[in-house]
Coordinates of C-alpha atoms in Angstrom, one line a residue:
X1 CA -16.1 21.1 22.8
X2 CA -16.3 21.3 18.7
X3 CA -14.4 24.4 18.7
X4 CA -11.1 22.9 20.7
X5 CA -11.4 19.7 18.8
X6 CA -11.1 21.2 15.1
X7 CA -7.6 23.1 15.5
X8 CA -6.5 19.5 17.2
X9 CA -7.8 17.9 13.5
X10 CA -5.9 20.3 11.5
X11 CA -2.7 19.9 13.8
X12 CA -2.6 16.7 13.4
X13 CA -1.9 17.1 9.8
X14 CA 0.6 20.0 10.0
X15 CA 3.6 19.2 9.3
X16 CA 7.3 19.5 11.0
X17 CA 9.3 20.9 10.5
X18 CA 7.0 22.6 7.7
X19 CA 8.5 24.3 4.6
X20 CA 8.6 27.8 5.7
X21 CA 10.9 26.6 9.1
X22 CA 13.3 24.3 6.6
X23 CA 13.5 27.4 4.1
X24 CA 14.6 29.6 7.2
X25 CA 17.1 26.9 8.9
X26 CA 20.1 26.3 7.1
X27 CA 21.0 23.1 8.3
X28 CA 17.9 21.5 7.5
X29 CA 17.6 23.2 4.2
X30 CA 21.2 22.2 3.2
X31 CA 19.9 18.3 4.3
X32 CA 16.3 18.5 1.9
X33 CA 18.9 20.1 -1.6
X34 CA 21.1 17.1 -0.9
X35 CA 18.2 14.5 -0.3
X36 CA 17.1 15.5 -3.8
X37 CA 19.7 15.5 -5.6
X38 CA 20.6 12.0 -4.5
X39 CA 16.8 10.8 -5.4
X40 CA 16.8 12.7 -8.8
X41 CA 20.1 10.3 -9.4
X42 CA 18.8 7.2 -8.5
X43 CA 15.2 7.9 -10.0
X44 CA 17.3 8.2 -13.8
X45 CA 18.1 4.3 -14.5
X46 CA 14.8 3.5 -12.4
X47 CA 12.5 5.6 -14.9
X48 CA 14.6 4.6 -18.1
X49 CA 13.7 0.9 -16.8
X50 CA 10.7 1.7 -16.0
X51 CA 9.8 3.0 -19.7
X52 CA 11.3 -0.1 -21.2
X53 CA 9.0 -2.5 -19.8
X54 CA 6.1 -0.1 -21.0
X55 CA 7.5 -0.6 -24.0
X56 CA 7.9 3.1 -24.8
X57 CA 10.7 6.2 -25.3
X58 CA 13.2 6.6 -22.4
X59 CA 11.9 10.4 -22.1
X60 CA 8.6 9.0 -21.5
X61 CA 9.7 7.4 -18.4
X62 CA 12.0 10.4 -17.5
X63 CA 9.4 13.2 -17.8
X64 CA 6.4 11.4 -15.8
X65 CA 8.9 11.5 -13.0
X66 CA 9.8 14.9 -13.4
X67 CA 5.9 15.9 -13.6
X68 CA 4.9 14.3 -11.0
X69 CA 7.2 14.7 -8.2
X70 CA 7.1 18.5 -9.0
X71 CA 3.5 18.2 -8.7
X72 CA 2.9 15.9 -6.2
X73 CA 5.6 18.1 -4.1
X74 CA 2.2 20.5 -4.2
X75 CA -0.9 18.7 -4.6
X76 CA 0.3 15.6 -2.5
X77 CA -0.7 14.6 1.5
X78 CA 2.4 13.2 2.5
X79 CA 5.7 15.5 2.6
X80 CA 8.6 13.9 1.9
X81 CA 7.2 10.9 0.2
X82 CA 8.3 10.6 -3.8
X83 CA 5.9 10.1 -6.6
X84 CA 7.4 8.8 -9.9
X85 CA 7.3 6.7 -13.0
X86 CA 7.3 2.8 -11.1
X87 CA 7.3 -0.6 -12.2
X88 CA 4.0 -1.7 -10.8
X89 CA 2.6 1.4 -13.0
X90 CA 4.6 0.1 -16.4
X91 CA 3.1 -3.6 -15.8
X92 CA -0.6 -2.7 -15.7
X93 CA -0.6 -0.4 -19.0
X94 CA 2.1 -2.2 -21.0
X95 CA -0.4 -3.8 -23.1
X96 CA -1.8 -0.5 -24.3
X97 CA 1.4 0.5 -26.2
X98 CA 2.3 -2.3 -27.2
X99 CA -1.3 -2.6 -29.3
X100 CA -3.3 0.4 -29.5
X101 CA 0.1 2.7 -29.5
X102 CA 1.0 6.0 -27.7
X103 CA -1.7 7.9 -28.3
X104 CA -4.1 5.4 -26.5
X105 CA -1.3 4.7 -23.9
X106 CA -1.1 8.1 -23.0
X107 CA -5.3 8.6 -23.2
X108 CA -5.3 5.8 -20.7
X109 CA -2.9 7.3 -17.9
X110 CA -4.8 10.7 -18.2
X111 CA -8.7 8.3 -17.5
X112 CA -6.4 6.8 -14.6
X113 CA -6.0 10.0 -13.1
X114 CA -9.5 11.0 -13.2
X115 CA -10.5 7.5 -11.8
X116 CA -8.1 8.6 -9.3
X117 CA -9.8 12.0 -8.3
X118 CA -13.1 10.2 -8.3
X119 CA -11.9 7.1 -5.9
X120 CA -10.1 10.3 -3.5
X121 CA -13.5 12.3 -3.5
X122 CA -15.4 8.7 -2.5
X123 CA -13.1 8.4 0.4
X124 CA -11.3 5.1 -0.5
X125 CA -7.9 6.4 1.4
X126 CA -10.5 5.5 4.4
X127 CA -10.2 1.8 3.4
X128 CA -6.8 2.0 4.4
X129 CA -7.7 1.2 8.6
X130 CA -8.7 -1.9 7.6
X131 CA -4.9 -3.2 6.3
X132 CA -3.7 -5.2 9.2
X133 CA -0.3 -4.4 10.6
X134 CA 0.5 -8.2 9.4
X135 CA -0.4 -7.0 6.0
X136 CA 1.8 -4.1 6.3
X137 CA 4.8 -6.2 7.3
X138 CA 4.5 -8.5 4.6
X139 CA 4.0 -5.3 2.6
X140 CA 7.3 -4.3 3.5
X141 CA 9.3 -7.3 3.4
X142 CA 7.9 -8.2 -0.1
X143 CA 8.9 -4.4 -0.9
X144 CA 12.5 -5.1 0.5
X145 CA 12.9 -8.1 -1.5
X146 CA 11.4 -6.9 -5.0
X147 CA 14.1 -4.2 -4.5
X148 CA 17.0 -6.2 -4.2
X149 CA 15.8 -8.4 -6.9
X150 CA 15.8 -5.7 -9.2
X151 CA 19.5 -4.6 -8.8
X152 CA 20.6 -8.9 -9.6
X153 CA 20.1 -8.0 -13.0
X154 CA 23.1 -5.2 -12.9
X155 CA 25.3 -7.9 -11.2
X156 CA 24.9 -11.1 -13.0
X157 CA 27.0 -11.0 -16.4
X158 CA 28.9 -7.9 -15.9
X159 CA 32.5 -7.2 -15.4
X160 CA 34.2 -8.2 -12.3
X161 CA 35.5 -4.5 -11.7
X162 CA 31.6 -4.0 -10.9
X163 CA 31.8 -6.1 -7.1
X164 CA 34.6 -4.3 -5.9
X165 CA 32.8 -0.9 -6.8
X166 CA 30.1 -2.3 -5.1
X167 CA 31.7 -3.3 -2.0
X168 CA 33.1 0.0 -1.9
X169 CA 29.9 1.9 -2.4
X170 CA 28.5 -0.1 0.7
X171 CA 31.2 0.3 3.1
X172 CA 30.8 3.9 2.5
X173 CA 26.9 4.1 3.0
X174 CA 27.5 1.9 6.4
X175 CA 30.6 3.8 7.8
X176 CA 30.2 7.4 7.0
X177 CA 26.7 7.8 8.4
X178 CA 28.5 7.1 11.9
X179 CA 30.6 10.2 11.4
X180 CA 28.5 12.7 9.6
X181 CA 25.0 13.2 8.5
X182 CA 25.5 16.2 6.7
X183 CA 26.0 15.3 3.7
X184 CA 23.7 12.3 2.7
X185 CA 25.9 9.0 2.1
X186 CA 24.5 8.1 -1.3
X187 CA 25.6 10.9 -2.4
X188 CA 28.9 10.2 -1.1
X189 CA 29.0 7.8 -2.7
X190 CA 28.0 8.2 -5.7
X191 CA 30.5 11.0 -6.1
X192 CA 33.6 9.3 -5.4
X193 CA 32.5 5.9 -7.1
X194 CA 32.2 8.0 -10.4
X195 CA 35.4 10.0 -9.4
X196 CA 37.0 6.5 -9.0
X197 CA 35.8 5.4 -12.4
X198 CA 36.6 8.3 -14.7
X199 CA 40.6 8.7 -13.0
X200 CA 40.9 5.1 -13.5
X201 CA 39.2 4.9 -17.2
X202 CA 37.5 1.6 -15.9
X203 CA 35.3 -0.2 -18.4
X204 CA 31.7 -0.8 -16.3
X205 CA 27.9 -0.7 -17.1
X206 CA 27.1 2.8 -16.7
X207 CA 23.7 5.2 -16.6
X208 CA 24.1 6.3 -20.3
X209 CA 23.8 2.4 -21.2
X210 CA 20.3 2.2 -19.8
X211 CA 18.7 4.2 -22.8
X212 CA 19.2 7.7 -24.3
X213 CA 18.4 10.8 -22.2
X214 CA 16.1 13.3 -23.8
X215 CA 18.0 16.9 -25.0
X216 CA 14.6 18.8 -24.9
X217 CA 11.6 19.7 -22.4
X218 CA 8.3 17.9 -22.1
X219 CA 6.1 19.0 -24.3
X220 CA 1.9 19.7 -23.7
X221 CA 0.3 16.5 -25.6
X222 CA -3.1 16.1 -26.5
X223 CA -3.4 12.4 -27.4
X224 CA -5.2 12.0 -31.4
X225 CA -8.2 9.4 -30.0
X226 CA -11.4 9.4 -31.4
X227 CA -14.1 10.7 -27.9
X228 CA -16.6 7.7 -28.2
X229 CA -17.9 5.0 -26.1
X230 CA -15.6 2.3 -27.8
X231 CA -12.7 4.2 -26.6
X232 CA -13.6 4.4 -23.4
X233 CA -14.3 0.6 -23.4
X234 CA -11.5 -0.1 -24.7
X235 CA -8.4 1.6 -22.4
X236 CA -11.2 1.4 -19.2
X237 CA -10.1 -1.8 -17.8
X238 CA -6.2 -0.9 -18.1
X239 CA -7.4 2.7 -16.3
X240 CA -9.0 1.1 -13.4
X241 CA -6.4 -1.6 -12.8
X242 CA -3.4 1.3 -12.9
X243 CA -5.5 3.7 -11.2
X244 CA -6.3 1.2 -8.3
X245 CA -2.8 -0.2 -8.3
X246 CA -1.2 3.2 -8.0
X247 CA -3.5 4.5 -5.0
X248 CA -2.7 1.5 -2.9
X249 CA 0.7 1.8 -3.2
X250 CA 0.8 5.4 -3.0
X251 CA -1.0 4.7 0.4
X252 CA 0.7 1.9 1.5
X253 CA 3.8 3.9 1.2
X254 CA 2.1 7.3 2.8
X255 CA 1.8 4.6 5.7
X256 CA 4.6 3.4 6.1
X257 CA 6.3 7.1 5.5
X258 CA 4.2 7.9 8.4
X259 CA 5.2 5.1 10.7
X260 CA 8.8 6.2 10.4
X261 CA 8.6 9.7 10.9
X262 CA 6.0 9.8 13.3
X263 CA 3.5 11.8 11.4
X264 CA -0.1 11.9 10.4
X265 CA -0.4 12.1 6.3
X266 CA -3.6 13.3 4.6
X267 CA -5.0 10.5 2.8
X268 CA -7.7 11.9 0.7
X269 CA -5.8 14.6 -0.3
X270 CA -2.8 12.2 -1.1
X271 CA -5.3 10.2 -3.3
X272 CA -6.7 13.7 -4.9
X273 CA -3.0 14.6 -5.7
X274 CA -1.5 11.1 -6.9
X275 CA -5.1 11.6 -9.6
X276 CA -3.9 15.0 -10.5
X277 CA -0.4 14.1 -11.0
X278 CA -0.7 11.5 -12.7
X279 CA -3.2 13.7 -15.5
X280 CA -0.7 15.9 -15.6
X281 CA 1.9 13.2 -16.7
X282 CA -0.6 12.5 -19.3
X283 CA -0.8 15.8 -20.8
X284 CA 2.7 16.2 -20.8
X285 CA 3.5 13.1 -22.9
X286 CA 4.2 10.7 -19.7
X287 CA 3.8 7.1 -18.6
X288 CA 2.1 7.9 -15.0
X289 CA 3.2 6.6 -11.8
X290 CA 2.5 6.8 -8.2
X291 CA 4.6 6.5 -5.2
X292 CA 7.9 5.1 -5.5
X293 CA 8.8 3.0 -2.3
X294 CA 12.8 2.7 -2.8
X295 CA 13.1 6.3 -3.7
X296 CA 11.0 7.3 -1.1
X297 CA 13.4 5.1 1.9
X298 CA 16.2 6.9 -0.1
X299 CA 15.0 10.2 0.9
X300 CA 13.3 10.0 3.9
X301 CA 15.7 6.8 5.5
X302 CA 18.6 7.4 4.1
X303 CA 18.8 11.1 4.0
X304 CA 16.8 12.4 6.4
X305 CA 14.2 14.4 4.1
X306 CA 11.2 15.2 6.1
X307 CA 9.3 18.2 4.2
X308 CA 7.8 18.9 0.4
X309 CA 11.3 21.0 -0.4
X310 CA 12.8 17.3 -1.2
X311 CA 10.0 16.3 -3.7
X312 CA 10.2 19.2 -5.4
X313 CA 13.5 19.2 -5.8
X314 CA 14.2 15.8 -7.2
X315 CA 11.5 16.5 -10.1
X316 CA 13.9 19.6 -10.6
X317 CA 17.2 18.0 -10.7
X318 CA 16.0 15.1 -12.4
X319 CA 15.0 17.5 -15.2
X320 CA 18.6 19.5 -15.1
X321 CA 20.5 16.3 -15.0
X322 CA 18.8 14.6 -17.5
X323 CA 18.2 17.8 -20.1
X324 CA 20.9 19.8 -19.5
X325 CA 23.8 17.6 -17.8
X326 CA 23.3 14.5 -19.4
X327 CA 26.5 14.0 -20.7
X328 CA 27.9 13.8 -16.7
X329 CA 25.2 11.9 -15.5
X330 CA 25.3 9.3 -17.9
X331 CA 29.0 8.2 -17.1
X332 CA 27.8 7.3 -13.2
X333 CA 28.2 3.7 -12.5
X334 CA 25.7 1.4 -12.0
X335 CA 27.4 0.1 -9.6
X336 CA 27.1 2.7 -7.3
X337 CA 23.3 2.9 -8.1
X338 CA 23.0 -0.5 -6.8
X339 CA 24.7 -0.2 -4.1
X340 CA 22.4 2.5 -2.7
X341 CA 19.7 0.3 -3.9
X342 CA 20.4 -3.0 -1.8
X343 CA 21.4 -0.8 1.6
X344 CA 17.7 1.0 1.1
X345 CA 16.1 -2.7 0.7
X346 CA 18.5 -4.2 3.9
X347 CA 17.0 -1.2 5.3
X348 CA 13.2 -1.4 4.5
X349 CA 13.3 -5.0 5.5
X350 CA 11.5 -5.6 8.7
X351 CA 14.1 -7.7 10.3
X352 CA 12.4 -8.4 13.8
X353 CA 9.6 -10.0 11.7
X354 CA 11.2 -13.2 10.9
X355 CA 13.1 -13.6 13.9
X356 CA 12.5 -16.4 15.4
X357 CA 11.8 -15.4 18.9
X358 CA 9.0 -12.9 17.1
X359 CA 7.5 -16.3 15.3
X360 CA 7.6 -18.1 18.5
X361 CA 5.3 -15.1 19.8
X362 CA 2.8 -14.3 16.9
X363 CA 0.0 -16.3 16.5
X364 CA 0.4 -18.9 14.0
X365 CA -2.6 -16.6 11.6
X366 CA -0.7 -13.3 11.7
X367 CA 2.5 -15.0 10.5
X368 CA 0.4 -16.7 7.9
X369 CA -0.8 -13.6 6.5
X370 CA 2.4 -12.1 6.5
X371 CA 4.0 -15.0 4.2
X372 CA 1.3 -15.2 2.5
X373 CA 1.4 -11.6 1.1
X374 CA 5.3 -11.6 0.6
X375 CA 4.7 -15.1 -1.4
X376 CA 2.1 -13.0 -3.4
X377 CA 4.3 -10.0 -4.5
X378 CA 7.2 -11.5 -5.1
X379 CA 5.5 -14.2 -7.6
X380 CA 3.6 -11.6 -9.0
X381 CA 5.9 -8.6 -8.8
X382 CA 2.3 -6.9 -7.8
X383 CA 2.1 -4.9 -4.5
X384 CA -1.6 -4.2 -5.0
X385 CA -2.6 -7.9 -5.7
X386 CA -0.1 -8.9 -2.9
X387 CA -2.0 -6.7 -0.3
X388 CA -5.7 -7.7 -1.3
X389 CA -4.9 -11.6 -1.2
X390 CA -3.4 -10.6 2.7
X391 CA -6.1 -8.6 3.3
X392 CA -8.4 -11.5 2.0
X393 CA -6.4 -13.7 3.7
X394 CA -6.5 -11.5 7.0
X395 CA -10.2 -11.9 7.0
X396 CA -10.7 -15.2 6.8
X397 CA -8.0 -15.6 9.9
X398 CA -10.2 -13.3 11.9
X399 CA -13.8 -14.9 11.0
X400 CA -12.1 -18.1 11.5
X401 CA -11.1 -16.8 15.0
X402 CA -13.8 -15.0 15.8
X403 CA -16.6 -17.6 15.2
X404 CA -14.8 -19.8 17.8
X405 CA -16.2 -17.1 20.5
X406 CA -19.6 -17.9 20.1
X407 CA -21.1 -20.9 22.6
X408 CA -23.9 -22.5 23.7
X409 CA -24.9 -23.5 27.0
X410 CA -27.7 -25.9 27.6
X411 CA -29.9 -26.7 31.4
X412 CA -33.2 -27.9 31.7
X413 CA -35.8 -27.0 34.5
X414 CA -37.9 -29.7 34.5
X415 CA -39.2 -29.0 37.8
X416 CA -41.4 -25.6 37.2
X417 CA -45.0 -25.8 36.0
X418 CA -43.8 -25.8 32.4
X419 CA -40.6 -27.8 31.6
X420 CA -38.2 -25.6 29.8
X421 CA -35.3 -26.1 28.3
X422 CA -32.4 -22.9 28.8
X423 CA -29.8 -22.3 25.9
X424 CA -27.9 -19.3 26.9
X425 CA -25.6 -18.1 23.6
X426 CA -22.5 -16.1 24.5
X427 CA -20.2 -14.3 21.7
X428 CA -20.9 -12.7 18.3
X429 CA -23.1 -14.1 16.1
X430 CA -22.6 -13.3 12.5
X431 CA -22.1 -15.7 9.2
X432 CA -18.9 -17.4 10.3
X433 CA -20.6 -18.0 13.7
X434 CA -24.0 -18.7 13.1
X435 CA -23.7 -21.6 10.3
X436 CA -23.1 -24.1 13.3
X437 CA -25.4 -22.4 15.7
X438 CA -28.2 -24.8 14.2
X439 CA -26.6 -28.2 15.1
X440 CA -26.0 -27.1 19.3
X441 CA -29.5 -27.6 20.0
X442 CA -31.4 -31.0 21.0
X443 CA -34.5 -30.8 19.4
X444 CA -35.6 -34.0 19.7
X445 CA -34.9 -34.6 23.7
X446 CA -36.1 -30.9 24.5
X447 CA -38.8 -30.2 26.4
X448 CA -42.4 -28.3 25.0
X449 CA -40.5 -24.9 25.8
X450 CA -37.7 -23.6 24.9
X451 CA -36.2 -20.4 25.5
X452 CA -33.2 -19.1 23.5
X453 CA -31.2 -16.1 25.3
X454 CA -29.3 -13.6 23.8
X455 CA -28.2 -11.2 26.4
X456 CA -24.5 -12.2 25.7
X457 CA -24.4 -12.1 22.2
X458 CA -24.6 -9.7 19.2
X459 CA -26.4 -10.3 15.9
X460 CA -24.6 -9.2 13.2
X461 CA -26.5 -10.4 9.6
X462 CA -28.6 -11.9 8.0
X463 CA -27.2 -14.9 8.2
X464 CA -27.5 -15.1 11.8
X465 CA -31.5 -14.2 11.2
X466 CA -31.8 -17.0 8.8
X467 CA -30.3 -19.7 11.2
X468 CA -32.2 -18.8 14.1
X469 CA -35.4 -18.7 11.7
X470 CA -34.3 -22.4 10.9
X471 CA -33.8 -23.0 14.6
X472 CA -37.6 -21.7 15.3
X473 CA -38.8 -24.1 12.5
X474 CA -36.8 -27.2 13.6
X475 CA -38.6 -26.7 16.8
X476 CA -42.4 -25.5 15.2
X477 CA -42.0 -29.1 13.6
X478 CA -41.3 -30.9 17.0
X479 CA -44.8 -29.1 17.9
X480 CA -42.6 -27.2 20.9
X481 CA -42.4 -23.2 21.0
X482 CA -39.4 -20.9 21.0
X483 CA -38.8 -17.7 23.0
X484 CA -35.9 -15.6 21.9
X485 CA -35.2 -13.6 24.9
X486 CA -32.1 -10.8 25.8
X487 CA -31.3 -8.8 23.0
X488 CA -29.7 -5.5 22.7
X489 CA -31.6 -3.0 20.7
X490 CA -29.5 -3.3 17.5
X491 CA -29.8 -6.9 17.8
X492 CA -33.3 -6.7 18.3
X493 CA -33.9 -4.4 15.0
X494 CA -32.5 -6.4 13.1
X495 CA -33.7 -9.0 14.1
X496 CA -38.2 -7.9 13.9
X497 CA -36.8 -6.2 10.2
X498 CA -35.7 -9.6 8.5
X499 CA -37.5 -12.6 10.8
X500 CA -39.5 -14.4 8.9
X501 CA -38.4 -12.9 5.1
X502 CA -35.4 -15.0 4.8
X503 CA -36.9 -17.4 2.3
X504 CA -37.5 -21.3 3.3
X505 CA -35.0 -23.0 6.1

């Protein structure tokens, strides 16, 4: 049985079409160059950004990209899916530049990476089953939103010649999908927005006025910090936080990646790679990253990337545009940036969510967690904080569910030799459950003997153990005797192993 099960495991990870077919098929090679090229474009103003609210160099921004989606294009568990400089990323290590300097900034991204490696190897992608699917929505929708809050700031203040490019930019990405998907739209657009702008000499916000591109190639960097305990102490906390940050997102995007494409991703691996990558950043003088979401809809939504050729390349081209064609790149409009940018966000949004025959239908908890997570991102502009507080809050709606299953049912058989009072508990038993078990039972107006059954429950904890404990002493002081009777062997382990040790009740 082991022996057909194990090719099944590896399938399940293989996948299509895989590099080798793309490479050999034309079509679909011609579809991962172009998927790219557009993501190499729209990853420039993102990463200059990006490095600004780090507080560092433009090329710092520009060259983590190009490291690690070249990288992660190898090392990575999700094909398709692009790893880059991000915002979340910026955010958590800002601090370090801004008072240590770059030396410590960049000491700190290279410790996140080996955090990284360390979490992968203790199998935290596992974690990941336990995101609810209302989670993930609210994941989503948050994502969708921070996305198209991010492009307001390229259309408030700016020339009006900006909306109509706009405009124009979106009617392409809408209309020409519906004739051909050869070419990718954004690109399309792109193109002739720039075409539009240079024959006309129009005066907009362009990429060259988001910072200067670097003329040169990264550089190996070794950052000048002393190798003591104090050190470590110091840029520690920042490491954690931006190592933990950039896993969840990483694999809350490798998720979501796999929901749309209807593929199986590699987890561990993903983790292994995005701790690799991000070393590798490091060394070469960059700010980090992990898995960019909007990117990542551009490629795989938008144009229709599906293997590791796409990754690779838009490290590659972001490198030649930036390094050796930055005088062309830099006069593309913003404006057609954007545009691509607010299509991918009306895109990622999970419309059928907030409709309101879907609210009518959820229960009133799952929609709960799902606002509750979108409220929590979007205040925070934190993804990973946003998912832990649904998570948290996820948990408490299913505990709070959960301990509504667990009932007692009372008779009393007054006519046997001994009188006996019957409590029959159905449902599982664990803290949530169990702190009320204590008040359903009548120990006054019971009988000498009482006999507790458990045959339709489960305990779960301690907690469980302590209030029946407390239940057997409530009675002990009436002078009447318990029997617990009915339960399962796990229930019944656990129970012998911590009866009686639980302290005073």
């Amino acid at each position: 049985m082991a022996s057909v099960q194990k090719p099944a495991a590896r399938n399940r990870y293989k996948p299509e079409p895989s590099v080798m077919t793309a490479l050999r098929t034309p079509r679909i090679l011609t579809k991962e160059v172009l998927a790219g090229l557009v993501v190499a474009l729209a990853l420039i103003p993102e990463a200059i950004s990006f490095s600004i609210i780090a507080g560092v160099d433009p090329r710092v921004g520009l060259f983590s990209s190009f490291v690690m989606a070249v990288s992660i294009a190898f090392l990575g568990g999700r094909p398709a899916m692009i790893t880059a400089a991000t915002g979340a990323v910026a955010l958590v290590i800002a601090p370090v530049a801004r008072e240590h300097g770059m030396d410590y900034f960049i000491a700190t991204v290279i410790l996140a990476g080996i955090f990284q490696i360390a979490l992968g190897l203790l199998g935290v992608a596992k974690l990941m089953r336990f995101i609810p699917r209302s989670v993930m929505v609210g994941f989503v929708n948050a994502l969708a939103i921070l996305i198209f809050t991010a492009q307001l700031p390229h259309l408030i203040g700016v020339p009006w010649l900006v909306y109509p490019l706009v405009a124009m930019s979106i009617l392409v990405l809408v209309l020409m999908p519906r004739f051909t998907k050869v070419i990718p739209a954004p690109l399309v657009a792109i193109v002739l927005i720039t075409a539009v702008t240079v024959a006309t000499a129009m005066n907009v916000p362009t990429v060259g006025d988001e910072g200067e591109l670097p003329q040169s190639l990264p550089e190996l960097l070794i950052p000048h910090v002393p190798l003591t305990w104090e050190t470590f102490t110091l840029i520690a906390p920042y490491a954690v936080a931006m190592a933990l940050v950039g896993l969840l997102e990483s694999l809350m995007t490798a998720k979501l990646v796999d929901d749309i494409t209807d593929t199986h991703s590699h987890k561990t691996r993903e983790s292994l790679g995005q701790g690799v990558a991000n070393v590798l950043s490091g060394l070469f003088g960059g700010m980090g990253g992990c898995a960019m979401i909007g990117q990542t809809m551009i490629n795989v939504k938008a144009s229709g990337a599906r293997t590791r050729i796409s990754t690779f390349l838009a490290g590659v081209f972001l490198l030649i545009l930036v390094v050796a064609l930055g005088d062309i790149v830099a006069i593309i409009p913003m404006a057609a940036l954007v545009a691509v940018m607010i299509m991918v966000s009306v895109g990622t949004f999970d419309w059928h969510s907030v409709r309101l025959s879907t609210l009518k239908r959820m229960p009133l908890g799952e929609t709960i967690v799902m606002i509750a997570t979108v409220a929590v991102v979007v205040v925070t502009h934190n993804l990973a904080v946003g998912v832990i507080i649904g998570v948290v809050a996820a948990m408490l709606v299913f505990a709070r569910r959960v301990a509504r299953f667990a009932t007692v049912e009372r008779s009393v058989d007054m006519e046997s030799a001994v009188p006996t009072a019957h409590y029959t508990v159905t449902g599982e038993l664990f803290f949530a459950s169990s702190n009320d078990l204590t008040t359903q039972f009548e120990y006054a107006d019971d009988p000498q003997h009482v006999i507790i059954d458990l045959s339709q429950s489960h305990v779960w904890d301690a907690s469980t153990v302590a209030a029946l404990d407390a239940i057997t002493t409530k009675y002990e002081h009436q002078g009447k005797s318990v029997s617990i009777q009915g339960m399962n062997t796990a229930s019944e382990q656990m129970h012998s192993r911590l009866a009686g040790n639980l302290g005073s009740h």
